[in-house]
PDB file of C-alpha atoms in Angstrom:
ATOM      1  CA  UNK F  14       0.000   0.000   0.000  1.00 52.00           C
ATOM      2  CA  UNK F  15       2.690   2.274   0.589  1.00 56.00           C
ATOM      3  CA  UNK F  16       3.031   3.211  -3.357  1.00 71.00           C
ATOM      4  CA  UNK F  17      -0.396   3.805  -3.042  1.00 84.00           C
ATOM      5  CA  UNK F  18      -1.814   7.517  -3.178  1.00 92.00           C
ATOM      6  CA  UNK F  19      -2.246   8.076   0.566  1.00 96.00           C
ATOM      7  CA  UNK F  20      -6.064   8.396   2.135  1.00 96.00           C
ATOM      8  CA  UNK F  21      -6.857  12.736   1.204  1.00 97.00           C
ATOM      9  CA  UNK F  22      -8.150  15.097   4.438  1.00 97.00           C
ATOM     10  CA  UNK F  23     -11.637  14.414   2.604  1.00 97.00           C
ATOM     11  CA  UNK F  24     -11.381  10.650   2.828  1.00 96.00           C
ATOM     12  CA  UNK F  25      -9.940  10.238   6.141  1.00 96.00           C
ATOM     13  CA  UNK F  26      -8.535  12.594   8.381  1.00 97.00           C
ATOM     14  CA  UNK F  27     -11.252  15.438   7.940  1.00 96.00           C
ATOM     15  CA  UNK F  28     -13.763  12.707   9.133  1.00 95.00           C
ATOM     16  CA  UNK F  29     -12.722  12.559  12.320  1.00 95.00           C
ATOM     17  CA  UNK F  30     -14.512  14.186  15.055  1.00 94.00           C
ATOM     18  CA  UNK F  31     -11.353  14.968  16.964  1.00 95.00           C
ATOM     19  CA  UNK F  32     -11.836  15.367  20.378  1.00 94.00           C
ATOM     20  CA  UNK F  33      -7.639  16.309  21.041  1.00 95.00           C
ATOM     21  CA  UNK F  34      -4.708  15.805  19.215  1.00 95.00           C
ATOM     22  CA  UNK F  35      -0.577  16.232  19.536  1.00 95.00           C
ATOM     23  CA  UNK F  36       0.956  17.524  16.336  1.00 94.00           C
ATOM     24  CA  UNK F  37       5.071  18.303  16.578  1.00 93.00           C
ATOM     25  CA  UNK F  38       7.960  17.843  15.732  1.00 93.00           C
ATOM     26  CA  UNK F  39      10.114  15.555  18.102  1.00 90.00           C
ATOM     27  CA  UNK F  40      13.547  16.502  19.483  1.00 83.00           C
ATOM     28  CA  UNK F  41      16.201  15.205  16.976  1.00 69.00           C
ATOM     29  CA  UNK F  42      19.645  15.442  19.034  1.00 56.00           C
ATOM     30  CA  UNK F  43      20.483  13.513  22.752  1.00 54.00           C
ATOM     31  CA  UNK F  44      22.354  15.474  25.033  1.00 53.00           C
ATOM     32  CA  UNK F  45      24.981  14.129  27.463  1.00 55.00           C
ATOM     33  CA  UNK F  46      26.193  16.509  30.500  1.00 52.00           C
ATOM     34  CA  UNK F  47      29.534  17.630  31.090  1.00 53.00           C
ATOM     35  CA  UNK F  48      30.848  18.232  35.074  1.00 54.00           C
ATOM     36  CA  UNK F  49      31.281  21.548  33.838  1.00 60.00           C
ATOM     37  CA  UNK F  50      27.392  21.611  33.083  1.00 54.00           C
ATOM     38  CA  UNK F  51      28.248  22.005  29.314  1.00 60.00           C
ATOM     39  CA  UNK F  52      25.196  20.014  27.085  1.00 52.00           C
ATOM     40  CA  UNK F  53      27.190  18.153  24.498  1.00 51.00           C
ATOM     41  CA  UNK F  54      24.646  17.588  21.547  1.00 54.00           C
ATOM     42  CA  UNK F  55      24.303  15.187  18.703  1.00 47.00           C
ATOM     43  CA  UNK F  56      21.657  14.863  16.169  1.00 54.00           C
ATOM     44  CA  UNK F  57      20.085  11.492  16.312  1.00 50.00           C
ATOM     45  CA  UNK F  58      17.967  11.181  13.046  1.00 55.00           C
ATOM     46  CA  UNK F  59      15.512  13.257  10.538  1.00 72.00           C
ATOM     47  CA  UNK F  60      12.642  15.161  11.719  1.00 89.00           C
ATOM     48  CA  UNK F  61       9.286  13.521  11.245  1.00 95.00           C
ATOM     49  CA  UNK F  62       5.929  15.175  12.339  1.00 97.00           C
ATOM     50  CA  UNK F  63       4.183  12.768  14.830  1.00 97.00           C
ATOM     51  CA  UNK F  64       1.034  13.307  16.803  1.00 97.00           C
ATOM     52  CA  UNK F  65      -2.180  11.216  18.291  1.00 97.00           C
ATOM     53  CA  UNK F  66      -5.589  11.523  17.692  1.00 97.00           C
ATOM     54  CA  UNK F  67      -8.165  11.297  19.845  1.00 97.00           C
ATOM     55  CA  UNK F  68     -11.807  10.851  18.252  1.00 96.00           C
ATOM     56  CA  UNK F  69     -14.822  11.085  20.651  1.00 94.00           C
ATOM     57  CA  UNK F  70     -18.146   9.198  20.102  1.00 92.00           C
ATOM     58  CA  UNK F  71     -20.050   8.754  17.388  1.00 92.00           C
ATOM     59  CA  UNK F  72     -22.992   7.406  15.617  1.00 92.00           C
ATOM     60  CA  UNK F  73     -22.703   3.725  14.572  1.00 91.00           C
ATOM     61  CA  UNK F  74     -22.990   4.165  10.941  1.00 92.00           C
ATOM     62  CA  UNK F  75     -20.381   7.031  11.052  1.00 91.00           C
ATOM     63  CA  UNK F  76     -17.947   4.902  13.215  1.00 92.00           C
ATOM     64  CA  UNK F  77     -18.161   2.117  11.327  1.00 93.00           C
ATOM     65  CA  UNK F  78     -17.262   3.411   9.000  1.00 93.00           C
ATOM     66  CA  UNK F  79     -14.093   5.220   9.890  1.00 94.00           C
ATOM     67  CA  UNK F  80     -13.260   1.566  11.520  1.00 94.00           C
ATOM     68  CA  UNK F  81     -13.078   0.238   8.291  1.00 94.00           C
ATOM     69  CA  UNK F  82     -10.826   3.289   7.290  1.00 94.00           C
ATOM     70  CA  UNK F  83      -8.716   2.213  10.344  1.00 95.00           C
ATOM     71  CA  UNK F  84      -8.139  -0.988   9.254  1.00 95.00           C
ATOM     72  CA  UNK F  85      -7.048  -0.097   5.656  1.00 94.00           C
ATOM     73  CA  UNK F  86      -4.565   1.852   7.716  1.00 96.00           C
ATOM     74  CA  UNK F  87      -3.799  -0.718  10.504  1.00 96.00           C
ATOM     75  CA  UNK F  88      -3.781  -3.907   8.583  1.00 95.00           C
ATOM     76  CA  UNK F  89      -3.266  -2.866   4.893  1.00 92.00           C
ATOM     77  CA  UNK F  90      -0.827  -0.257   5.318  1.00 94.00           C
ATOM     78  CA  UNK F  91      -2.834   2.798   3.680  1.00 96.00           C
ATOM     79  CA  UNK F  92      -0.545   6.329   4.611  1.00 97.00           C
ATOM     80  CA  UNK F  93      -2.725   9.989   5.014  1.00 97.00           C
ATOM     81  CA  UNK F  94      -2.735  13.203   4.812  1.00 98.00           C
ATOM     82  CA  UNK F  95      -3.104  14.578   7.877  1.00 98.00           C
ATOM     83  CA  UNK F  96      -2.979  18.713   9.029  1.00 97.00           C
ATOM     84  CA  UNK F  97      -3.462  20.426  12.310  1.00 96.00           C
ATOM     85  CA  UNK F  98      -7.238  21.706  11.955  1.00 93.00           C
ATOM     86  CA  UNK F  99      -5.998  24.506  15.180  1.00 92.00           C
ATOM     87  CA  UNK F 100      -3.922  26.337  12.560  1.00 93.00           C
ATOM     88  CA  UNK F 101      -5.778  25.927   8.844  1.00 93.00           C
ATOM     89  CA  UNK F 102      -4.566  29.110   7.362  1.00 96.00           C
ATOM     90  CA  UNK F 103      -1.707  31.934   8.108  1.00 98.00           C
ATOM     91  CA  UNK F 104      -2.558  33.819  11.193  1.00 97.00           C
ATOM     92  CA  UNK F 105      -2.890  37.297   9.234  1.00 97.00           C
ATOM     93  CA  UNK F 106      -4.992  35.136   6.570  1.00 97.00           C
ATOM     94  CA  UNK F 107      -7.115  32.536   8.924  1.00 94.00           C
ATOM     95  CA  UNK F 108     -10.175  32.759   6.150  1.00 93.00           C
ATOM     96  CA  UNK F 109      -8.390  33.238   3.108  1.00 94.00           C
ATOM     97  CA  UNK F 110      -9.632  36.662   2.059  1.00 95.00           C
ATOM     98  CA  UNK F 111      -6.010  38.472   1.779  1.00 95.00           C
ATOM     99  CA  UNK F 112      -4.861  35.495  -0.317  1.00 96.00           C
ATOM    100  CA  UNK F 113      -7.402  34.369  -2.771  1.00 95.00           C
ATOM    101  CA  UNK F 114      -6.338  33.229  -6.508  1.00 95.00           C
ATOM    102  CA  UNK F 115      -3.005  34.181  -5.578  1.00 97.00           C
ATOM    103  CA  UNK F 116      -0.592  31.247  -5.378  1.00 97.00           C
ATOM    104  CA  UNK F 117       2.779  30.655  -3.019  1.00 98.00           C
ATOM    105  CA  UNK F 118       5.830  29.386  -4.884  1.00 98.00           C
ATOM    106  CA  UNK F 119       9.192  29.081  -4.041  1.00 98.00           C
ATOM    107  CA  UNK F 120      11.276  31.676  -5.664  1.00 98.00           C
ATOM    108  CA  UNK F 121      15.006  31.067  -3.896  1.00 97.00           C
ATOM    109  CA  UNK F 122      16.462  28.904  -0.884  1.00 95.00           C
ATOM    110  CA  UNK F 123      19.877  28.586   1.025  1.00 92.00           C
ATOM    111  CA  UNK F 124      21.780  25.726  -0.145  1.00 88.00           C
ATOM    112  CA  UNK F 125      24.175  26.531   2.954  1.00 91.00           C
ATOM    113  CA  UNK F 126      21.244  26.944   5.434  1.00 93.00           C
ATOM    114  CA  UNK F 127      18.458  24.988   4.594  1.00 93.00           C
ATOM    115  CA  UNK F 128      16.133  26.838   7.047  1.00 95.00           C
ATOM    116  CA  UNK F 129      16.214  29.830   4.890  1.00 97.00           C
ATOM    117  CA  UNK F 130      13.510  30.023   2.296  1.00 97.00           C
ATOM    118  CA  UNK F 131      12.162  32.409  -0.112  1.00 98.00           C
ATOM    119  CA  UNK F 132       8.549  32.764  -1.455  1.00 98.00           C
ATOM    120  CA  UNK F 133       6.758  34.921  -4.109  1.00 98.00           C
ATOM    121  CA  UNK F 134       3.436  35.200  -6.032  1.00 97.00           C
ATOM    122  CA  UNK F 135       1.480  36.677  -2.906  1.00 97.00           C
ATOM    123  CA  UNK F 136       0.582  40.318  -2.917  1.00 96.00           C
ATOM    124  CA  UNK F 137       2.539  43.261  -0.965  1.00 97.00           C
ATOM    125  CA  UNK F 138       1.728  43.454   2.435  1.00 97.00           C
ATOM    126  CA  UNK F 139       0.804  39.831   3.220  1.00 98.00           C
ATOM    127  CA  UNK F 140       2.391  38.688   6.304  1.00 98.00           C
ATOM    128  CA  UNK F 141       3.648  35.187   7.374  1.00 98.00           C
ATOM    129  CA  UNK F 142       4.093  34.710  11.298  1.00 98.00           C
ATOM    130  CA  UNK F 143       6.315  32.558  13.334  1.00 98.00           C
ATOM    131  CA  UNK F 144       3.943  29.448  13.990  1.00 97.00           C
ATOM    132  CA  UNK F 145       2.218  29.408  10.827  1.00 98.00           C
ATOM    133  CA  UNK F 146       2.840  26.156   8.793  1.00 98.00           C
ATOM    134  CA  UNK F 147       3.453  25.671   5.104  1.00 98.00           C
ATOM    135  CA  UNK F 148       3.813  22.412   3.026  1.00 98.00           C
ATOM    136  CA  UNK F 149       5.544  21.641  -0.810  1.00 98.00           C
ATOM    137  CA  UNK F 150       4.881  18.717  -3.006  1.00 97.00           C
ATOM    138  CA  UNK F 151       7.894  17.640  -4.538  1.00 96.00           C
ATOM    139  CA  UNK F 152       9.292  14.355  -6.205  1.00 92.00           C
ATOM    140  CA  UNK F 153       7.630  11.729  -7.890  1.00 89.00           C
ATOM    141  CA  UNK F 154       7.030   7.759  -6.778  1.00 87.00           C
ATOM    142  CA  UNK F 155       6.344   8.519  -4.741  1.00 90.00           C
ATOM    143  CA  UNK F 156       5.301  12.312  -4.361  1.00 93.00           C
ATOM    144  CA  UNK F 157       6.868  13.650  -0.807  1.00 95.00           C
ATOM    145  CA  UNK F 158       4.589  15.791   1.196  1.00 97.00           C
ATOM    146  CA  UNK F 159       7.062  18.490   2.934  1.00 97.00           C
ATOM    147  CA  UNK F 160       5.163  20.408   5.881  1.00 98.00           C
ATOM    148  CA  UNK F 161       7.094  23.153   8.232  1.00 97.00           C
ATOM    149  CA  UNK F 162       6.533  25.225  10.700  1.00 97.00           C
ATOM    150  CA  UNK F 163       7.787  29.129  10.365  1.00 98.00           C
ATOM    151  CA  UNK F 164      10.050  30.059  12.653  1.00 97.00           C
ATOM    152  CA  UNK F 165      11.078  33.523  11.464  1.00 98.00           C
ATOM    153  CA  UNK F 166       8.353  35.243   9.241  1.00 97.00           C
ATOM    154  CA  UNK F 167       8.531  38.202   7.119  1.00 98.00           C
ATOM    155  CA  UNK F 168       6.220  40.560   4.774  1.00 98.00           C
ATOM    156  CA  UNK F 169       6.075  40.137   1.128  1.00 98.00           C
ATOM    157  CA  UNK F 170       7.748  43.244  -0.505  1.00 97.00           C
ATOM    158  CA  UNK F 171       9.458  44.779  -3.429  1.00 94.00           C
ATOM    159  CA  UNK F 172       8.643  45.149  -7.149  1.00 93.00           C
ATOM    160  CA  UNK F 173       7.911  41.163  -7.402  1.00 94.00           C
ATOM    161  CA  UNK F 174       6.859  41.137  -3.886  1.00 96.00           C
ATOM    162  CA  UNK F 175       9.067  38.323  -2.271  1.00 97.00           C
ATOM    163  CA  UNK F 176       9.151  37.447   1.162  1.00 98.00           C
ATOM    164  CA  UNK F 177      12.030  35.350   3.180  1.00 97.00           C
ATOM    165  CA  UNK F 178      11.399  33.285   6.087  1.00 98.00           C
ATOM    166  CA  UNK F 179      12.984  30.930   7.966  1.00 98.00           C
ATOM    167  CA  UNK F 180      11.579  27.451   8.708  1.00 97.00           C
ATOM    168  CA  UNK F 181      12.185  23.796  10.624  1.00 95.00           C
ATOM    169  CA  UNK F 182      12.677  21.272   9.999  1.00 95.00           C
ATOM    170  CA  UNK F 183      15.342  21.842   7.362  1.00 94.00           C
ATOM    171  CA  UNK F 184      14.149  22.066   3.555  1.00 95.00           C
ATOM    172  CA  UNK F 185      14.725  18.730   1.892  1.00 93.00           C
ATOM    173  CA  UNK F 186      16.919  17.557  -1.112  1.00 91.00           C
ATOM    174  CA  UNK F 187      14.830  17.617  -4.217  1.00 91.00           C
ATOM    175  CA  UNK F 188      12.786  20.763  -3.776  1.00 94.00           C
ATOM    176  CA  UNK F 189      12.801  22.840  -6.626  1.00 95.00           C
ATOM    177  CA  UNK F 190      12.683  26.638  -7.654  1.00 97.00           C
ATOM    178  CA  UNK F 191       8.787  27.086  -8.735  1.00 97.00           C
ATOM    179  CA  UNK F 192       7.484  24.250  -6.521  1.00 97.00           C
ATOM    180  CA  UNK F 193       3.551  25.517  -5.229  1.00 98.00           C
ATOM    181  CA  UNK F 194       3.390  26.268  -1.379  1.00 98.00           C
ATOM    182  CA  UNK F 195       0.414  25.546   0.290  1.00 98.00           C
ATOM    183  CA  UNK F 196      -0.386  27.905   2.998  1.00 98.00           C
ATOM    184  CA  UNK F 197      -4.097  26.649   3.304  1.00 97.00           C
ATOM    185  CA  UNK F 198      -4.505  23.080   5.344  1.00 96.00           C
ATOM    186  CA  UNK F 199      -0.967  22.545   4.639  1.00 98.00           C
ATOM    187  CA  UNK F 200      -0.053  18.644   4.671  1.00 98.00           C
ATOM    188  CA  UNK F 201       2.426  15.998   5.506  1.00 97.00           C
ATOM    189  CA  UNK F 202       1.809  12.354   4.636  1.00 97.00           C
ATOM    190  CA  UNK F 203       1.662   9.930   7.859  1.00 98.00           C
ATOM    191  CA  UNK F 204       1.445   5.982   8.930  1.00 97.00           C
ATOM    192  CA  UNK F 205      -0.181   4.534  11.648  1.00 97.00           C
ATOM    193  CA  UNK F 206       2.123   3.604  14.621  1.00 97.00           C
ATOM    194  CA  UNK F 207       1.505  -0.161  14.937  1.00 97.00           C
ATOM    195  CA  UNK F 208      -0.001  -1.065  18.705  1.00 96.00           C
ATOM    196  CA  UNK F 209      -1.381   2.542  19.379  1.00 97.00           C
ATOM    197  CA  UNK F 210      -4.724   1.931  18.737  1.00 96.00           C
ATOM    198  CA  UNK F 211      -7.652   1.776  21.271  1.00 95.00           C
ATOM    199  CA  UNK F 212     -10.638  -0.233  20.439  1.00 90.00           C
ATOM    200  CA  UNK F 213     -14.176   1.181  20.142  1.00 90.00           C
ATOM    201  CA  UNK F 214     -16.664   0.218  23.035  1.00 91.00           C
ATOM    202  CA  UNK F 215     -20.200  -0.009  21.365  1.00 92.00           C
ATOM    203  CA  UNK F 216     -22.504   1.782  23.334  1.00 90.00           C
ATOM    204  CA  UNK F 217     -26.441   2.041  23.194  1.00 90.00           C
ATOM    205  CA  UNK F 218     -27.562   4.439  20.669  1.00 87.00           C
ATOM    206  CA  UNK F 219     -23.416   5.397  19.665  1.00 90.00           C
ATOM    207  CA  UNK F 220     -19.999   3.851  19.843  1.00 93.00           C
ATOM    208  CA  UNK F 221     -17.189   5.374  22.041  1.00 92.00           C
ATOM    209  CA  UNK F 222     -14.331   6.957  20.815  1.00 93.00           C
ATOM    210  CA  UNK F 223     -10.737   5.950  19.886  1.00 95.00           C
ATOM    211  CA  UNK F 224      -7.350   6.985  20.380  1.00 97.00           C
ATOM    212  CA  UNK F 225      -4.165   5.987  17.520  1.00 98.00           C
ATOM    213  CA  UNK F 226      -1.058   7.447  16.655  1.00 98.00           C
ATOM    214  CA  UNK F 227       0.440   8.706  13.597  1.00 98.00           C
ATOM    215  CA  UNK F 228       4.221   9.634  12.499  1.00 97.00           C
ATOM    216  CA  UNK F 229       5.308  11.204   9.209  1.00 97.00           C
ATOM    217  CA  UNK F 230       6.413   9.636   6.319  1.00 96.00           C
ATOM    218  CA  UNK F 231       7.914  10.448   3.179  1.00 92.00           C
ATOM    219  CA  UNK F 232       6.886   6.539   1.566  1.00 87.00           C
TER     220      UNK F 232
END
């Protein structure tokens, strides 16, 4: 399943009636301590997204079937797309207005610092904020979902209004000059972590929720 298009928000993730959720990015170095109290740091491994869901009651029809989604997932190895519905759209932007037809592409980025991006096709004045996320398509068999989170926003300016920014986790070999940025329910693909599921109780008139996790993957 994993060459598989994965499961869209429509077909999966967006018919969940999430109750809470986790949605960050792990720590990627270990740290050992010095007798001088000096942190000596090492990065460990790439940055994946992870998070769990947890999806409160439902009706039986509707449950069942998002159970039958699960086990696609569980048992037959189906990826999603999954995005944090608590930040949908740029904070200056939440409904979309500023934007419109306008579309996000990348214009430059840092091949020395891979944090450092630069975007343009959005009008002066639109802002980007530290905290707002953004995600690229790039690649091919399979397409790679990239999703960040700004850490250093800016204003789109100039002639050809540009705007730079600085992200994490660091841009990834392969993207391009031109690639589209999504700004609106930005994406990353993810996979079920095996074991993390909770079963559904059925309940008179309803069945109870469930908790699983998820973690990123670029498969």
């Amino acid at each position: 399943m994993s060459n598989q298009p994965p499961l869209a928000l429509s077909e999966f993730w967006n018919k969940l009636r999430l109750r809470a959720i986790t949605f960050d990015l792990p720590d990627d170095q270990t740290g050992t301590g010095t007798g001088s109290g000096e942190v000596l740091r090492a990065s460990r491994r790439d940055v994946l997204w992870q998070g769990k869901a947890a999806v409160t009651l439902n009706r039986h029809d509707a449950q069942d079937e998002i159970k039958a989604l699960m086990d696609e997932i569980r048992h037959g190895g189906a990826r999603f797309l999954v995005s944090d519905p608590k930040r949908r759209g740029p904070q200056s932007d939440k409904l979309g207005t500023l934007q419109g037809n306008s579309i996000a592409t990348v214009h430059s980025f840092d091949l020395g610092d891979r944090r450092k991006l630069v975007l343009r096709g959005l009008p002066a004045g639109f802002e980007l904020r530290a905290g707002d996320l953004l995600s690229i398509e790039y690649g091919a068999d399979p397409v790679r979902h990239f999703l960040a989170r700004i850490q250093r926003g800016g204003t789109f300016a100039g002639n050809t209004p540009k705007c730079e920014l600085r992200v994490l986790p660091f841009l990834p070999i392969g993207l391009e000059v031109g690639q589209v940025v999504t700004l609106r329910s930005p994406v990353c693909k993810a996979s079920y972590v095996p074991d993390s599921y909770t079963p559904i109780e059925r309940l008179p008139g309803y069945d109870g929720g469930f908790e699983f996790k998820w973690r990123q993957t670029y498969r």
